[in-house]
Coordinates of C-alpha atoms in Angstrom, one line a residue:
Chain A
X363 CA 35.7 9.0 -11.4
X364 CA 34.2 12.7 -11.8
X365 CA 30.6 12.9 -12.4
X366 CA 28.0 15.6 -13.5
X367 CA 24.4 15.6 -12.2
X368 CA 21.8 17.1 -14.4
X369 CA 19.1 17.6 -12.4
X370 CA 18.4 18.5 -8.8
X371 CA 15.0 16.9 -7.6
X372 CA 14.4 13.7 -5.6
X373 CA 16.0 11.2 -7.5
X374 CA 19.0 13.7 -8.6
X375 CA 19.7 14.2 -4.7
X376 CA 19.4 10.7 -3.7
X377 CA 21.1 9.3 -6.2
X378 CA 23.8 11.9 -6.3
X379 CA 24.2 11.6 -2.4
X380 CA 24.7 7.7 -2.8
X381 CA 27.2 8.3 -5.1
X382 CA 29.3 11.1 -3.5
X383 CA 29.6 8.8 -0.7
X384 CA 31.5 6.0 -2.8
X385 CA 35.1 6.0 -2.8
X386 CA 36.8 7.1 -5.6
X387 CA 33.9 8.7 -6.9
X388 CA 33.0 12.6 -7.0
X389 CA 30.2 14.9 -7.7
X390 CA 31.8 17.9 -9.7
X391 CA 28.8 19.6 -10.8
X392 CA 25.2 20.0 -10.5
X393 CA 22.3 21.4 -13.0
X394 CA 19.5 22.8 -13.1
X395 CA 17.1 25.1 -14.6
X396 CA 16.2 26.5 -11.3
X397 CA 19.3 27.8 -10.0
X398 CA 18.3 27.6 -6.2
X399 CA 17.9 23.9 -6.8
X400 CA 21.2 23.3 -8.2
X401 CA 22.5 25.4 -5.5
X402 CA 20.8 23.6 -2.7
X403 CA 22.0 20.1 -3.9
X404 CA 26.0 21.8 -5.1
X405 CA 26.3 23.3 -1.3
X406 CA 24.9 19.6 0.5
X407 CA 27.7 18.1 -2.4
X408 CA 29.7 20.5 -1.9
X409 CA 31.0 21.1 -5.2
X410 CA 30.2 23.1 -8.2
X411 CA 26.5 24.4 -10.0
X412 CA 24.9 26.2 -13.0
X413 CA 21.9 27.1 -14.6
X414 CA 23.1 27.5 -17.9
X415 CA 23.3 24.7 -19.5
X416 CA 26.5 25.6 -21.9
X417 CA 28.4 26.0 -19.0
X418 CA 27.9 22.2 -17.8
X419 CA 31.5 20.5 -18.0
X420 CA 33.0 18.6 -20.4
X421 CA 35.4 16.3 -18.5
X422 CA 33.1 14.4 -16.5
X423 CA 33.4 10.4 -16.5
X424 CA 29.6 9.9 -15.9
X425 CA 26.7 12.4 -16.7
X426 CA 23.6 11.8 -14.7
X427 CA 20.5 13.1 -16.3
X428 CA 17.8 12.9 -13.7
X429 CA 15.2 14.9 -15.2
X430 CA 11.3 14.6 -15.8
X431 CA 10.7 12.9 -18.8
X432 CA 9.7 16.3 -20.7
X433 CA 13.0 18.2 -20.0
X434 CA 15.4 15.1 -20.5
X435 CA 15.1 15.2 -24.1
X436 CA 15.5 19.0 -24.8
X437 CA 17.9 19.1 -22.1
X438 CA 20.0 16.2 -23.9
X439 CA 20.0 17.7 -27.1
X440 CA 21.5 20.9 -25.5
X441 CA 24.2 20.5 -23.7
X442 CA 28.0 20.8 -25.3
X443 CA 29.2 16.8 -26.9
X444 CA 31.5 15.4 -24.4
X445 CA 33.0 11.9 -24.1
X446 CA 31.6 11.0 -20.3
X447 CA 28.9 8.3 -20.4
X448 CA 25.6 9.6 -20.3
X449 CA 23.4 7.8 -18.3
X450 CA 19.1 9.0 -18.0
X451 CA 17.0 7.2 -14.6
X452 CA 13.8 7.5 -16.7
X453 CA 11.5 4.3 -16.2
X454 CA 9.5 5.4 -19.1
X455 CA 12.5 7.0 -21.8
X456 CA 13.7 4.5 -23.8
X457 CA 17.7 4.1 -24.3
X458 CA 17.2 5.3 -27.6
X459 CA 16.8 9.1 -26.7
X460 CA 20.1 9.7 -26.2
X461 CA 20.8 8.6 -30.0
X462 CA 22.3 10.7 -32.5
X463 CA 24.0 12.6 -29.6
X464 CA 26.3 10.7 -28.1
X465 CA 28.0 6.8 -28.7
X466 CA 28.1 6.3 -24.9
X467 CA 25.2 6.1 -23.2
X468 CA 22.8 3.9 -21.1
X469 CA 20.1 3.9 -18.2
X470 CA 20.3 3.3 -14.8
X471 CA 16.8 3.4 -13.5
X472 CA 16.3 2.5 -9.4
X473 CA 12.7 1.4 -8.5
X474 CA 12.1 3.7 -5.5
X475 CA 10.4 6.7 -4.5
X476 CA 12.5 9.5 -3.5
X477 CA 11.3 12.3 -1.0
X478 CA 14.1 15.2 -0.5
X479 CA 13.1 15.0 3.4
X480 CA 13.4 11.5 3.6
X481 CA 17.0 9.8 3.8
X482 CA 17.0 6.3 2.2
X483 CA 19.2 3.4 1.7
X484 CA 20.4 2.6 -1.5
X485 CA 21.5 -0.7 -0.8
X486 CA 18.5 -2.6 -1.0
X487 CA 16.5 -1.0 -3.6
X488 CA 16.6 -2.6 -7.1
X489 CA 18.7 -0.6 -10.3
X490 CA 18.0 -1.7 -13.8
X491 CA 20.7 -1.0 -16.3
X492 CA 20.8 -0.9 -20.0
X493 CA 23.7 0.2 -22.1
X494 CA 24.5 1.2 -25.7
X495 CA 28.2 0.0 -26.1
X496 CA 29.2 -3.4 -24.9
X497 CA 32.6 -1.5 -24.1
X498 CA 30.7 0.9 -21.6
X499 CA 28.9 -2.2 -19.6
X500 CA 31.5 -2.7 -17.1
X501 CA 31.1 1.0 -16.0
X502 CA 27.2 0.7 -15.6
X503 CA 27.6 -2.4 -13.9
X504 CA 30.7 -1.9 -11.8
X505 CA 28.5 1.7 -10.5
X506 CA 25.2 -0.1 -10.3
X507 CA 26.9 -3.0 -8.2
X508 CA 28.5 -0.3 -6.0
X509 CA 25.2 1.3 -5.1
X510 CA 23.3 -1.6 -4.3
X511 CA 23.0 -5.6 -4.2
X512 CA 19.9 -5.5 -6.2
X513 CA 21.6 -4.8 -9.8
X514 CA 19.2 -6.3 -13.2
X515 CA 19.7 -5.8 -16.8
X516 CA 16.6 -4.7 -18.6
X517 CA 15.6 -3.3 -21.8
X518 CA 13.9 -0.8 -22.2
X519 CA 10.3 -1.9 -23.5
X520 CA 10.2 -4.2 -19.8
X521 CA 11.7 -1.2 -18.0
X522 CA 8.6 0.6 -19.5
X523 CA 6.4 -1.8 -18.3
X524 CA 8.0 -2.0 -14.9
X525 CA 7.4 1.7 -14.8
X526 CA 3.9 1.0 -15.0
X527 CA 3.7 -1.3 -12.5
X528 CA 5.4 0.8 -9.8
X529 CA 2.9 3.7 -10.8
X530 CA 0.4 1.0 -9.1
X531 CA 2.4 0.1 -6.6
X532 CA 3.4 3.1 -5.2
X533 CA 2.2 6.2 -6.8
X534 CA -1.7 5.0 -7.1
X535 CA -0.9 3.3 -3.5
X536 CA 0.1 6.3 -1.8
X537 CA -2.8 8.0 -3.1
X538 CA -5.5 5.2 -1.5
X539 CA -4.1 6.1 1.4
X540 CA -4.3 9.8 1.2
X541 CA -8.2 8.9 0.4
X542 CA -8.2 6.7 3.9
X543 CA -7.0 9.5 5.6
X544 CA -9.3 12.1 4.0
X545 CA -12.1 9.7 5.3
X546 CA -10.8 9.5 8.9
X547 CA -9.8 13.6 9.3
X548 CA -13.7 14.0 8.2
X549 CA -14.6 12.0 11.6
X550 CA -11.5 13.5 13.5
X551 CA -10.2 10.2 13.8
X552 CA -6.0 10.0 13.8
X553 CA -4.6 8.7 10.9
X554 CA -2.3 6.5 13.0
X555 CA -4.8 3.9 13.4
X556 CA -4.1 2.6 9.9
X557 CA -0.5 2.4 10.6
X558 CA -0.8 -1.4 11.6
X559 CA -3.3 -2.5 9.1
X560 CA -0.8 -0.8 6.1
X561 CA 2.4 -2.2 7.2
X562 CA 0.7 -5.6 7.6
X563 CA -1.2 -4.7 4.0
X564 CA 2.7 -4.0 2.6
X565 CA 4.4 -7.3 4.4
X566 CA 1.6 -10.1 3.8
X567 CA 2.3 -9.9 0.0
X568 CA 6.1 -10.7 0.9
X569 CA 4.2 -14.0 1.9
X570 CA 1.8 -14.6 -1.1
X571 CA 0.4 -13.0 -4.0
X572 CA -2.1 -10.1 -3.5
X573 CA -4.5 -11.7 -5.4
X574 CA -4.2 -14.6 -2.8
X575 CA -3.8 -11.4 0.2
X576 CA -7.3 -10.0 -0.8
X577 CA -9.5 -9.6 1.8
X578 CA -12.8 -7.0 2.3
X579 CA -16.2 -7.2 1.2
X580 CA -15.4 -6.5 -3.0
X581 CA -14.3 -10.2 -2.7
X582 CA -17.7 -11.7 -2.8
X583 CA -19.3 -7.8 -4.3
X584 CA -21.5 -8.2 -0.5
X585 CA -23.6 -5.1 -2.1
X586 CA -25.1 -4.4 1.5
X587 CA -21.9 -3.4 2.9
X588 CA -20.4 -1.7 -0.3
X589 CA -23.9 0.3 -0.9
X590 CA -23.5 1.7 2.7
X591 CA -19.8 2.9 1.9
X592 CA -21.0 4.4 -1.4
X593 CA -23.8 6.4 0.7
X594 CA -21.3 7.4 2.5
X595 CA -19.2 8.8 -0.1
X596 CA -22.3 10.6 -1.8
X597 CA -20.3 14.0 -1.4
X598 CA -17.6 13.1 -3.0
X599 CA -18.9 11.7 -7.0
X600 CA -15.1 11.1 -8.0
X601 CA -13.9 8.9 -4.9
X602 CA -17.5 7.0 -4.8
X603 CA -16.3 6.3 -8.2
X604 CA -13.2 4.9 -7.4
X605 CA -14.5 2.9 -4.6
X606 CA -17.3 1.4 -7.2
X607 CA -14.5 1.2 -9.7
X608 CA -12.1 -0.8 -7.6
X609 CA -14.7 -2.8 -5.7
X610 CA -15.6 -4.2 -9.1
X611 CA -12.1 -4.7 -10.3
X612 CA -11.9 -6.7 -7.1
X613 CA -14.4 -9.0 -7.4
X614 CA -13.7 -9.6 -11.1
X615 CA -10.2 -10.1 -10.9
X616 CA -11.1 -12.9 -7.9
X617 CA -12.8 -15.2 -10.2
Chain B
X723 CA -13.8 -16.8 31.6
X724 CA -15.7 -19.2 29.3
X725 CA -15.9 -18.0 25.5
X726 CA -17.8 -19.2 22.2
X727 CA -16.7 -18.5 19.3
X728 CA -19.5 -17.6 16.1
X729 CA -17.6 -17.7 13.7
X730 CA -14.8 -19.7 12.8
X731 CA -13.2 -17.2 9.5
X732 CA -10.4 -14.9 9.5
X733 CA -11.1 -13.0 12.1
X734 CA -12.6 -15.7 14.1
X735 CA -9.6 -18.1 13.6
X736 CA -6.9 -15.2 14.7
X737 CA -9.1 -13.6 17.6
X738 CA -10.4 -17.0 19.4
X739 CA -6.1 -18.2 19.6
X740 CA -5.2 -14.8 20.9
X741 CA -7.9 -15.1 23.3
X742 CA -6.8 -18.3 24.2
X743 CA -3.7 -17.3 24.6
X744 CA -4.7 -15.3 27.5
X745 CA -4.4 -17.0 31.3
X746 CA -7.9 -17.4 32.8
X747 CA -9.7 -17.6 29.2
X748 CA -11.2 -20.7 27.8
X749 CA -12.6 -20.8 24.6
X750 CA -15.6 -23.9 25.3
X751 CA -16.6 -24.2 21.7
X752 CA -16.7 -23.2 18.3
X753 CA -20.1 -22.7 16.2
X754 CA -19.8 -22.4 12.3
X755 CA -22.2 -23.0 9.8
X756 CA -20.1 -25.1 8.1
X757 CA -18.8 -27.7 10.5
X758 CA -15.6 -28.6 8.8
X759 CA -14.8 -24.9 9.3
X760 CA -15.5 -25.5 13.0
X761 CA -13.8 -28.4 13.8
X762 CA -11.0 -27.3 12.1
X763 CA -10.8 -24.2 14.8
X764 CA -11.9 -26.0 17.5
X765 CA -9.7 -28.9 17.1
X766 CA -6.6 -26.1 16.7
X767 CA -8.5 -24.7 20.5
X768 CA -8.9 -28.1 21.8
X769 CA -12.5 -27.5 22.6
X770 CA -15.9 -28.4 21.4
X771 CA -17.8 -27.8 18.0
X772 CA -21.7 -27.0 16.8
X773 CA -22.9 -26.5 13.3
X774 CA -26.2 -26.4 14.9
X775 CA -27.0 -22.9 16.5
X776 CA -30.1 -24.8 19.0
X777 CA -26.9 -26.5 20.6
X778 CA -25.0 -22.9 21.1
X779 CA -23.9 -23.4 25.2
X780 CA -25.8 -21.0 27.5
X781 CA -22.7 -21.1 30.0
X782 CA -20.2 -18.9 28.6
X783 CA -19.2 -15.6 29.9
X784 CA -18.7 -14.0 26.2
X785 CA -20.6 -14.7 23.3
X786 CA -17.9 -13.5 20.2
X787 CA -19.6 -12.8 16.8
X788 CA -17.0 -12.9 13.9
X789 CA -18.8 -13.5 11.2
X790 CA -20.0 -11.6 7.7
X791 CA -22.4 -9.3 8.1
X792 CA -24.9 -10.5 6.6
X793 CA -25.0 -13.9 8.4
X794 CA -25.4 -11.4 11.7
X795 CA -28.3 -10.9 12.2
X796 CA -29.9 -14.1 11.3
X797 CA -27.4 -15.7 13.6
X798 CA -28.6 -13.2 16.2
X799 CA -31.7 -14.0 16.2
X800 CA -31.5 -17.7 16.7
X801 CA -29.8 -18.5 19.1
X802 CA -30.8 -19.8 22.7
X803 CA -30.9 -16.8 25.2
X804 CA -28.1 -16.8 27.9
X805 CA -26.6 -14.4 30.2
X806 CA -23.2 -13.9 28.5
X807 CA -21.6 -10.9 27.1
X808 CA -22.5 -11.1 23.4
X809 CA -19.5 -8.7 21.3
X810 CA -19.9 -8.5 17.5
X811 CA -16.6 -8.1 15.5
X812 CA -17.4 -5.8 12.7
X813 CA -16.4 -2.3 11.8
X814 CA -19.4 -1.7 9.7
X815 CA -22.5 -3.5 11.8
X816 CA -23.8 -1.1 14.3
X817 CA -23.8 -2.3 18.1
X818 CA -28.0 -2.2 17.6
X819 CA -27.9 -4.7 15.8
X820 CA -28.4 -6.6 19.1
X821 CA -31.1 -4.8 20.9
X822 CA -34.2 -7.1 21.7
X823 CA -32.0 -10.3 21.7
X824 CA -29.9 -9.1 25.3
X825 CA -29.2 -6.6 27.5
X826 CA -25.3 -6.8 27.2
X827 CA -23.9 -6.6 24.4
X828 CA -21.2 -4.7 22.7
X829 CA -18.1 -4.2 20.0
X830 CA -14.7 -5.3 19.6
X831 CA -13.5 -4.7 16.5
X832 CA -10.0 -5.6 15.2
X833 CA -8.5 -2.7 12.4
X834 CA -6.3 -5.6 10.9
X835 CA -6.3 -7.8 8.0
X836 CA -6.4 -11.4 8.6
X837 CA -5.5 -14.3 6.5
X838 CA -5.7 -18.1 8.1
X839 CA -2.8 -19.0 6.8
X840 CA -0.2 -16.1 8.1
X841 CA 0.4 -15.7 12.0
X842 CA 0.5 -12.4 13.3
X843 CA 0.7 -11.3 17.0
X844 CA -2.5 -9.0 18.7
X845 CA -0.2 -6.4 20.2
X846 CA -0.3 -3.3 18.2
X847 CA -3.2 -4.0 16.3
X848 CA -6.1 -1.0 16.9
X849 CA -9.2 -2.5 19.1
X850 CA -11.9 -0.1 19.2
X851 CA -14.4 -1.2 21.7
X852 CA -18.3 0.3 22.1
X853 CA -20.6 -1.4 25.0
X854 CA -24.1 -1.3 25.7
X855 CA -24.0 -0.9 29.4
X856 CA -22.1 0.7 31.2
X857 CA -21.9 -2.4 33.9
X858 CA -20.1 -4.5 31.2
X859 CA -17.4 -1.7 30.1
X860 CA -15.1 -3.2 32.8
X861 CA -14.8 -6.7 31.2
X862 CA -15.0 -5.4 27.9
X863 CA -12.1 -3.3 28.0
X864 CA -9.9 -5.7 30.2
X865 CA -10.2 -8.4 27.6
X866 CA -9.7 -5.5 25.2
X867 CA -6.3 -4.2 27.1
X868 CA -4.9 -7.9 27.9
X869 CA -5.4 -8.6 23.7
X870 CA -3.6 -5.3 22.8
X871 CA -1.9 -1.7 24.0
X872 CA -3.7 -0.4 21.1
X873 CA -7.9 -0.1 21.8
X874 CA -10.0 3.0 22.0
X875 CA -13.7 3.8 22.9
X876 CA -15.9 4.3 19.5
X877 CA -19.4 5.1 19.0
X878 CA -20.7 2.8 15.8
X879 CA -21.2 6.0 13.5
X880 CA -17.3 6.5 13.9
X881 CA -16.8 2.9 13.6
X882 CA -18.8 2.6 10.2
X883 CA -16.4 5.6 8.9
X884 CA -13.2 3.8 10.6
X885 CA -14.1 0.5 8.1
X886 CA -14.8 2.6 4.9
X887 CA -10.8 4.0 5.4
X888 CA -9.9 0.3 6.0
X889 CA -11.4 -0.6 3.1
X890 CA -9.4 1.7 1.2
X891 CA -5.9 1.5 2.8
X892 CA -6.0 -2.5 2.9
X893 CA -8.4 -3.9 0.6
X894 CA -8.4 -1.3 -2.2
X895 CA -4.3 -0.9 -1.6
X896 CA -3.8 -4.6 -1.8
X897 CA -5.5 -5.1 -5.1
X898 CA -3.6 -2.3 -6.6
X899 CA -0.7 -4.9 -5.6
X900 CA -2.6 -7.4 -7.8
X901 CA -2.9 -5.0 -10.6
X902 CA 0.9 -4.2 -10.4
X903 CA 1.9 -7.7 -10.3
X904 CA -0.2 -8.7 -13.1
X905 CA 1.4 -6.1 -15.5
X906 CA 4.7 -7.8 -14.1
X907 CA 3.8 -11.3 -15.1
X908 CA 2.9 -10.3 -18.2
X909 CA 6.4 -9.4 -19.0
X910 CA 7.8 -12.5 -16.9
X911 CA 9.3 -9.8 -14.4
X912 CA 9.5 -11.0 -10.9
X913 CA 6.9 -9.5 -8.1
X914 CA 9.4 -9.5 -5.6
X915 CA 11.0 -6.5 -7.8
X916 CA 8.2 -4.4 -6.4
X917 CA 9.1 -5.1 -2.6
X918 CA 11.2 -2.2 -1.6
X919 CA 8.9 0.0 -3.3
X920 CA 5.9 -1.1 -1.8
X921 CA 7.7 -1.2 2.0
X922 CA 8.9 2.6 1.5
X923 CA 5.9 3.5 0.2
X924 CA 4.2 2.0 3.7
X925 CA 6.9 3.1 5.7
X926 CA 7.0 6.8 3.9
X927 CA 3.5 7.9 5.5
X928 CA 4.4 7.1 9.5
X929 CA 6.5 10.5 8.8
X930 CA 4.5 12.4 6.3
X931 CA 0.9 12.5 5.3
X932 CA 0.1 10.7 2.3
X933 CA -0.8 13.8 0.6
X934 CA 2.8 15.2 1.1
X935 CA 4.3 11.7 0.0
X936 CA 3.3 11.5 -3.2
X937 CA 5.2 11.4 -6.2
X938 CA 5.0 10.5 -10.0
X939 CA 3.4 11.3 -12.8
X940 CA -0.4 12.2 -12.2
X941 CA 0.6 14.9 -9.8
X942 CA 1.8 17.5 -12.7
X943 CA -0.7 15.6 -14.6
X944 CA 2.3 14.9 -17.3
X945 CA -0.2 13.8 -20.4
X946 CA 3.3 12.6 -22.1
X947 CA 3.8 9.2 -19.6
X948 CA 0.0 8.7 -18.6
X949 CA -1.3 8.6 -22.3
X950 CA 1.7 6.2 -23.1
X951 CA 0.4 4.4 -20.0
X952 CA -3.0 3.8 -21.1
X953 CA -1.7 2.7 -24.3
X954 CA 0.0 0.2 -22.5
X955 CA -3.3 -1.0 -21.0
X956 CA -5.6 -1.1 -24.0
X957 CA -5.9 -4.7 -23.6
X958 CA -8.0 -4.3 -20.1
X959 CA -10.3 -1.4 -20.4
X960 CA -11.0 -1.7 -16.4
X961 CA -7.9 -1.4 -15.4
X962 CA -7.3 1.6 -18.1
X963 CA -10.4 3.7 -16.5
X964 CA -8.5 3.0 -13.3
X965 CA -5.4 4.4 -14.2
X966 CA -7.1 7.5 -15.9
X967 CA -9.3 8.0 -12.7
X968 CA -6.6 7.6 -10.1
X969 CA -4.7 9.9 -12.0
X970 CA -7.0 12.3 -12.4
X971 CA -7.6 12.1 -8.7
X972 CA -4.2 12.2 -7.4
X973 CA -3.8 16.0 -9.6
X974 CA -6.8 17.3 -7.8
X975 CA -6.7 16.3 -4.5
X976 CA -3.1 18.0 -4.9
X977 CA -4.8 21.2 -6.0

């Protein structure tokens, strides 16, 4: 099974990695706009690359379109027809981009964050598929079901919704920490000291529902406590915001 | 070493059984305002129980005040003078909140969340530890290292700035959980979806700062996804002006 990846970012290279290391399956080609990236991610496949996106093959089995959201559909209605099955990892594209250029082609979206200079595991993490042709299911699946143990159909108005969700989850997460640790490199504290209290944060809601998990003083709004921390943040107008914002949410969301 | 307990919460419940875990310690009795709470503790410690602060004992070596803050200081001031070690348990309570009741007194504060109903061992949890005299340090900071290979010396102005990150990387963190798994049950998509994502994205920043882990949409500020995400979320105006202000935050703290 020869496949072509469009794209050369995080999930292009993790994904594209996964799948190089299947049997039967290969890499041919790489894309990208940048031709350093396509480069990069053709040398560590070792197989072909181009920037040009007329020169992208046409006898692939599988074309992987892991793209931002703006490119994919410019890129999609530019490259040469072909009769591979083109697939987009887009949480927030519907199936329906791909219409009008293609009869084969579906979604295989995996609910992860991807950092180039961190290896992951496939296996565990959770890949929503969605095809156009009945005929072209057993390919998704059979691929999807290769790559990991977590394999779900969805379409794409829940995947869109799912989307949203992981944005919480892990986007607007990641970036509460990056606050926390803005907070302690202020009082040259190490950021390692909220390495226990995070992990345990992360695996109590394996347990129970966060909403069952919450602790802290937004619980019960205890405004002596929260007006101190807003004092605190007096230098900062957009944080002391967020910390009003979210104490709030908190306490309303509790009752 | 006799110990009461004030307190019979969270951090009460998890920190008296560790304690009593320890050989030579003997927790002697449990005080909460509310005596189920502290019968339930007690009976779990095998010791006595007061809802009555006049019937505190004056024969314990360590006097430990887990409680809210502000049922502190009113606790404080009345109970029976003895000649124990009186240690408060709070991140945001300065250590003077003591002085004029004793002359030892100090801080052992916990950087962990704590839920009654979820075991979790004291080990690496962060115990930062702040004592009035120097004469007491010694017991302090034994109990302190027998508890845990994790404490540290901090003054109560560090302390105060230690809590306000806690607040954000557990309590704020964990209702972002809530958030994402209320968009999930909305669709009648399972939580346990989110998982992987949320354990990477805890994992993710022991090997990068938070800053250099993030990913998605509000970095690029791409106006394409967010304003189809707060679409999405026109039904909930507070959790809209959340999105648009995490967002917004996550682009220029990237700047």
């Amino acid at each position: 099974m020869r496949v072509v990846v469009i794209g050369a970012g995080n999930v292009a290279t993790h994904l594209s990695v996964a799948i190089a290391s299947l049997a039967d399956m290969e890499i041919i080609q790489v894309y990208s706009h940048t031709e350093i990236h396509a480069q990069v991610l053709a040398t560590r496949l070792q197989c072909d690359y181009t920037a040009d996106l007329s020169h992208i093959r046409n006898d692939a089995d599988i074309y992987l379109f892991a793209l931002k959201d703006q490119a994919l559909e410019s890129v999609i209605c530019s490259i040469p027809s072909n009769n591979g099955l083109w697939l987009h990892t887009s949480g927030s594209m519907p199936i329906s981009v791909f219409s009008g250029f293609t009869e084969r082609y579906g979604v295989l979206y995996p609910l992860q964050t991807f950092s180039k200079s961190r290896e992951i595991t496939f296996e565990g993490i959770p890949l929503f598929i969605e095809c156009y042709r009945k005929e072209d299911k057993e390919l998704l699946e059979g691929l999807a079901r290769r790559l990991s143990g977590n394999v779900c159909e969805l379409s794409s108005e829940k995947r869109r919704s799912l989307h949203l969700a992981a944005v919480f989850a892990c986007n607007f997460t990641n970036h509460i920490y990056a606050l926390a640790e803005e907070i302690l490199q202020k009082e040259g504290l190490s950021r390692d000291y909220l390495f226990p209290l995070i992990d345990e944060t992360a695996s109590k809601i394996h347990e129970m529902p966060a909403r069952e998990a919450q602790t802290g003083p937004a619980i019960r709004y205890d405004e002596n406590i929260i007006n101190k921390h807003l004092a605190m943040l007096a230098d900062d107008s957009a944080v002391q915001t967020l910390y009003r914002l979210l104490s709030q949410s908190i306490h309303n969301k509790q009752q």
